[in-house]
Amino acid sequence: MALPQPKLDTLEARLASLDLPNEPGCLAPARADALSRLHAAGLPVRRDEYWKYTKPDTLTAAEVTPAALLGEVEEPIFDGIDRVRLVFVDGVFDADASDDPALAGVTIERLSDVATRDIHWARDLYGVLEARGQSPVARPLAALNTAFARDGIVIHATGKAVRPVSLEYLHRSETSDALLHHLIKVDGGADLTVLEDGPAAARFTKVMEVDVAPGGAFHHVRAQGRDHERRAATHIFARLGEAATFKTFTLTMNGVLTRNDVVVELTGDDGVAHVAGACVGDGDFHHDDTVFVTHDAVGCESRQVFKKVLRNGAVGVFQGKILVKQGAQKTDGYQISQSLLLDDDSQFLAKPELEIYADDVACSHGSTSGAIDEEGLFYLRSRGVPEGEATDLMTLAFLAEAIQEIEDQRLADGILARLQGWMARRRQAA
Amino acid sequence: MLEIKNLHVKLEEEDKAILNGVNLTVEAGAVHAIMGPNGSGKSTLSYVLSGRDGYAVTDGSATLEGEDILDMEPEERAAAGLFLAFQYPVEIPGVGNMTFLRTALNAQRKARGEDEISAGDFLKLVREKAKALKIDADMLKRPVNVGFSGGEKKRNEILQMAMLEPKMCILDETDSGLDVDAMKLVADGVNALRDEGRAFLVITHYQRLLDHIKPDVVHILSEGRIIKSGGPDLALEVENNGYEGLKAEVA
Ligand SMILES: Nc1ncnc2c1ncn2[C@@H]1O[C@H](COP(=O)(O)OP(=O)(O)O)[C@@H](O)[C@H]1O
Ligand SMILES: [Mg+2]
C-alpha cells in the first residue's frame, strides 16, 4: 500500500540525509530488509496510534535540532563500580578513551568490525528482534536504525560476567545525530549486566537487541544524560527463552524529548521480565515510555514499573501493554505507571493496555496521577524538615518502587545519588 | 514558655469560626491539660500553633519564649522548640522511619547552627529511646507509620519527641486508641522528659491519661473558648459530671 503523501515526504527527506553503509559485509541483507520495512511503514507522524501523545517531528526530521552541551563535567554515575568502560563520542566508538574490552566469559566487538567479518550469531540476530518487534505496532525509527547504524557494540556472554559492561555516551557536538545499534546475546547459564550512561548526541536513535537463551540472565541499568536540549528515540528488543531473566531500569532526567520503546517477548516457559523506569522532568521536558510485553509461554512473570515526577510544564507519557497469547497460561503480569505532578502545569498521559487470550492468568495494571501529599509534607515540616527537603524526601519515596527494581544495590545507590543531585541543584536554584 | 492571647481562628476556606478568643499561658516546667468535648477546637489549636495550612488567625497572638510563632513556617516553629504529637499521625510510604528521624534531627540541628549528629551517635540514641518505648528494630525500619497499629503510631510520636527534645510539647489525644499498658509506656515516656526547661500541653478527651501524667493546671475548652481553668481536680469533675454539667455551671 502506498504511503500517504506526508509520510512519504518525511521519509524521503530523512533518507536523503543518510548514507546507507556501503559495506560488502554480512549485515547487508539485514540492512536491505530493514530499509524495505521502513519504506512500507514510513516514519512516524502524530496521527499514528502510538504517537498521539508525542510529537515525532524532531526525531524524524532530516536536520538535527541543535542541542547545547551541558558544559559541566558530571561524575560518571557508575564510578566506583569496577566495569568495562566503552566510550562513544557523539555516537562514534572511541577506542582510546575505552577500556580494553577483555572480560572473562564475554566477547565484545564493535559492530563495524562484525560487518566485515562473518560472525554467524551476529549476522543471524542483527535486525531480527527489531523486525519481530514491528508487529503489531510499527517502530519505523528502529528499522531506520537497523538499516543505517554503522556503530555499536556486539556482546556475546557465554558465562557469568564478573564485571558489568558500561556504555558511556559523551555529547560533544551541538549538532550530532547519532545512530547506535547494539547486539547482545546471552547464552544459557550466562549472566551479563550492561550499563549505559550519558546523553550520547544532540539526537540519538538507538536500538539494542537482546537475545537471552534458556536459563540466561541479563540486567540493564541506564541513565540518560542530563543535557537539557538533547533528543532521543531508543528501542530495546528482547527475546527470552525458557527460565531466562531480563531486567531493565532507566533513569531519565532532563532532555527536551525522550521516547523509550521496550519490546519484550517471553517465548519460553518460566521466563521473568522486569521493565522499570524513573524520570524527573522540570520545564521543557517530554518523556515517553512505550512498553510492549508479550507472553507466549507458560508460567512467565512480567513487571512494568514506571514513575514520573513532573514540574513546570513537564510532560510524561506511558503507553504500556501486556499481551497474553493463547496458551500462555499461569502468566503473572503486573503493570504500574504513576506520576507525581508537582504543579498544575505538568501533565501525565497514560495508556495502559491488557490484551489476554488465555484463561488462567493473573494480570493487573494501574495508573495514577497525583500531587504531593500535603498531610505528609506538613508532618515532615512539623518535625523541622524544611519544605524543599521534605518535598524531595517525598519525591524520592514516590520513585522508590521503581528504583527497587534494580537488583544490584550499588547500581541503585548510583541512581539515587544522581537523583539527589538533581533535586539539590533545583533546591539551590529556587 | 507558651503564651496565647485572645486567639481567634477561622477556617481559611469558609466563614467558620473555630477558636473564639483563647487565652493560655504555660510556664516552663509546667504541665497543662486541655480537656473538651469533640469538636470544641482542641486539634485546631494544636494545628494553628504548629503552622498547618487551612486556618486563618483573625485576631490574637501566640508566642514561644516571647517570639511570635504565628508568622513562622512549620519547620521554623519546630526548630524554635515546638513539637506536636499528632492525634492522627501521618503515614508516609517510602520514607523509612530511621531516615525520617535522622533527617528531622539534623534539620533542627542545622537550623540552630549545630553540627549534624554522627551516624553512630544517632543509632545509639535511637536504640536507647526506642527501647524504652518498646519500639522494635522492625518498626524503625518500616516506612513512617505505614502499617503501624494505633498504639504503635502514638508510641512513634513519643519517640520523635524524645529524639528531638523540644521545649514545648503539645500532645493531641495521645491517649486515644491506647490500651492501659501502652498508655503507661507513653506516660512514662512523657514523664521521663519532664524538666524545668520544658513545658507540656496535654490535650485529652478523657481524664484517665491525667492519672499518669499529672497536670499542674487543667483547662476546659468549649466552643473555641476556655471556659474554666483549675487544678487537677477539675479533670475529675469533668469525669463525674460530664462537659454538659460544666457548661451549665459556667453559663
Ligand atoms: N480543616 C477543617 N475543615 C473543616 N472543618 C474543620 C477543619 N478543622 C476543624 N474543623 C471543624 O472545627 C471544629 C473543631 O474541630 P477540632 O479542632 O478537630 O476539634 P476537637 O479536636 O476538639 O475535636 C469542628 O467542628 C470541626 O469539624
Ligand atoms: Mg481533636
PDB file of N, CA and C in Angstrom, chain A residues 374-375 378-379 382, chain B residues 12 43-44 46-56 72-74 77 84 86 88 90:
ATOM      1  N   GLU A 374      -0.083  16.587  50.904  1.00  0.00           N
ATOM      2  CA  GLU A 374       0.088  17.760  51.766  1.00  0.00           C
ATOM      3  C   GLU A 374       0.191  17.374  53.246  1.00  0.00           C
ATOM      4  N   GLU A 375      -0.554  16.355  53.622  1.00  0.00           N
ATOM      5  CA  GLU A 375      -0.521  15.904  55.019  1.00  0.00           C
ATOM      6  C   GLU A 375       0.878  15.429  55.393  1.00  0.00           C
ATOM      7  N   PHE A 378       3.302  18.348  55.596  1.00  0.00           N
ATOM      8  CA  PHE A 378       3.176  19.104  56.850  1.00  0.00           C
ATOM      9  C   PHE A 378       3.766  18.320  58.016  1.00  0.00           C
ATOM     10  N   TYR A 379       3.535  17.042  58.001  1.00  0.00           N
ATOM     11  CA  TYR A 379       4.068  16.192  59.080  1.00  0.00           C
ATOM     12  C   TYR A 379       5.599  16.313  59.133  1.00  0.00           C
ATOM     13  N   SER A 382       6.593  19.773  60.299  1.00  0.00           N
ATOM     14  CA  SER A 382       6.348  19.979  61.730  1.00  0.00           C
ATOM     15  C   SER A 382       7.447  19.350  62.576  1.00  0.00           C
TER      16      SER A 382
ATOM     17  N   GLU B  12      -9.827  28.808  56.679  1.00  0.00           N
ATOM     18  CA  GLU B  12      -9.387  29.694  55.623  1.00  0.00           C
ATOM     19  C   GLU B  12     -10.409  29.754  54.481  1.00  0.00           C
ATOM     20  N   SER B  43      -7.915  20.179  68.547  1.00  0.00           N
ATOM     21  CA  SER B  43      -6.929  19.887  67.496  1.00  0.00           C
ATOM     22  C   SER B  43      -6.611  21.139  66.689  1.00  0.00           C
ATOM     23  N   THR B  44      -7.625  21.939  66.465  1.00  0.00           N
ATOM     24  CA  THR B  44      -7.394  23.178  65.717  1.00  0.00           C
ATOM     25  C   THR B  44      -6.354  24.036  66.422  1.00  0.00           C
ATOM     26  N   SER B  46      -3.973  23.032  68.327  1.00  0.00           N
ATOM     27  CA  SER B  46      -2.642  22.431  68.183  1.00  0.00           C
ATOM     28  C   SER B  46      -2.112  22.628  66.760  1.00  0.00           C
ATOM     29  N   TYR B  47      -3.000  22.545  65.779  1.00  0.00           N
ATOM     30  CA  TYR B  47      -2.573  22.738  64.393  1.00  0.00           C
ATOM     31  C   TYR B  47      -2.158  24.185  64.120  1.00  0.00           C
ATOM     32  N   VAL B  48      -2.932  25.111  64.650  1.00  0.00           N
ATOM     33  CA  VAL B  48      -2.611  26.521  64.408  1.00  0.00           C
ATOM     34  C   VAL B  48      -1.267  26.860  65.047  1.00  0.00           C
ATOM     35  N   LEU B  49      -1.030  26.293  66.211  1.00  0.00           N
ATOM     36  CA  LEU B  49       0.252  26.561  66.872  1.00  0.00           C
ATOM     37  C   LEU B  49       1.410  25.956  66.095  1.00  0.00           C
ATOM     38  N   SER B  50       1.182  24.816  65.429  1.00  0.00           N
ATOM     39  CA  SER B  50       2.298  24.197  64.707  1.00  0.00           C
ATOM     40  C   SER B  50       2.364  24.620  63.243  1.00  0.00           C
ATOM     41  N   GLY B  51       1.360  25.385  62.772  1.00  0.00           N
ATOM     42  CA  GLY B  51       1.505  26.003  61.453  1.00  0.00           C
ATOM     43  C   GLY B  51       0.893  25.267  60.295  1.00  0.00           C
ATOM     44  N   ARG B  52      -0.135  24.498  60.547  1.00  0.00           N
ATOM     45  CA  ARG B  52      -0.767  23.780  59.446  1.00  0.00           C
ATOM     46  C   ARG B  52      -1.583  24.748  58.584  1.00  0.00           C
ATOM     47  N   ASP B  53      -1.599  24.470  57.270  1.00  0.00           N
ATOM     48  CA  ASP B  53      -2.399  25.290  56.347  1.00  0.00           C
ATOM     49  C   ASP B  53      -3.889  25.074  56.581  1.00  0.00           C
ATOM     50  N   GLY B  54      -4.680  26.016  56.118  1.00  0.00           N
ATOM     51  CA  GLY B  54      -6.123  25.828  56.131  1.00  0.00           C
ATOM     52  C   GLY B  54      -6.840  26.629  57.205  1.00  0.00           C
ATOM     53  N   TYR B  55      -6.061  27.264  58.054  1.00  0.00           N
ATOM     54  CA  TYR B  55      -6.661  28.075  59.112  1.00  0.00           C
ATOM     55  C   TYR B  55      -6.210  29.529  58.977  1.00  0.00           C
ATOM     56  N   ALA B  56      -7.087  30.442  59.344  1.00  0.00           N
ATOM     57  CA  ALA B  56      -6.714  31.852  59.322  1.00  0.00           C
ATOM     58  C   ALA B  56      -6.865  32.418  60.733  1.00  0.00           C
ATOM     59  N   MET B  72       5.719  32.175  61.569  1.00  0.00           N
ATOM     60  CA  MET B  72       6.830  31.285  61.187  1.00  0.00           C
ATOM     61  C   MET B  72       6.324  30.118  60.344  1.00  0.00           C
ATOM     62  N   GLU B  73       7.245  29.552  59.530  1.00  0.00           N
ATOM     63  CA  GLU B  73       6.953  28.311  58.816  1.00  0.00           C
ATOM     64  C   GLU B  73       6.916  27.180  59.849  1.00  0.00           C
ATOM     65  N   PRO B  74       6.232  26.091  59.523  1.00  0.00           N
ATOM     66  CA  PRO B  74       6.178  24.978  60.481  1.00  0.00           C
ATOM     67  C   PRO B  74       7.563  24.510  60.922  1.00  0.00           C
ATOM     68  N   ARG B  77       9.086  26.792  63.484  1.00  0.00           N
ATOM     69  CA  ARG B  77       8.499  26.584  64.814  1.00  0.00           C
ATOM     70  C   ARG B  77       9.127  25.367  65.473  1.00  0.00           C
ATOM     71  N   LEU B  84       4.454  18.917  68.110  1.00  0.00           N
ATOM     72  CA  LEU B  84       3.084  18.426  68.235  1.00  0.00           C
ATOM     73  C   LEU B  84       3.053  16.924  68.022  1.00  0.00           C
ATOM     74  N   PHE B  86       0.792  14.267  66.988  1.00  0.00           N
ATOM     75  CA  PHE B  86      -0.476  14.339  66.256  1.00  0.00           C
ATOM     76  C   PHE B  86      -1.537  13.399  66.815  1.00  0.00           C
ATOM     77  N   TYR B  88      -3.721  12.183  64.812  1.00  0.00           N
ATOM     78  CA  TYR B  88      -3.698  11.162  63.766  1.00  0.00           C
ATOM     79  C   TYR B  88      -2.348  11.224  63.049  1.00  0.00           C
ATOM     80  N   VAL B  90       0.637  10.782  60.603  1.00  0.00           N
ATOM     81  CA  VAL B  90       0.504  10.625  59.157  1.00  0.00           C
ATOM     82  C   VAL B  90       1.396   9.485  58.656  1.00  0.00           C
TER      83      VAL B  90
END
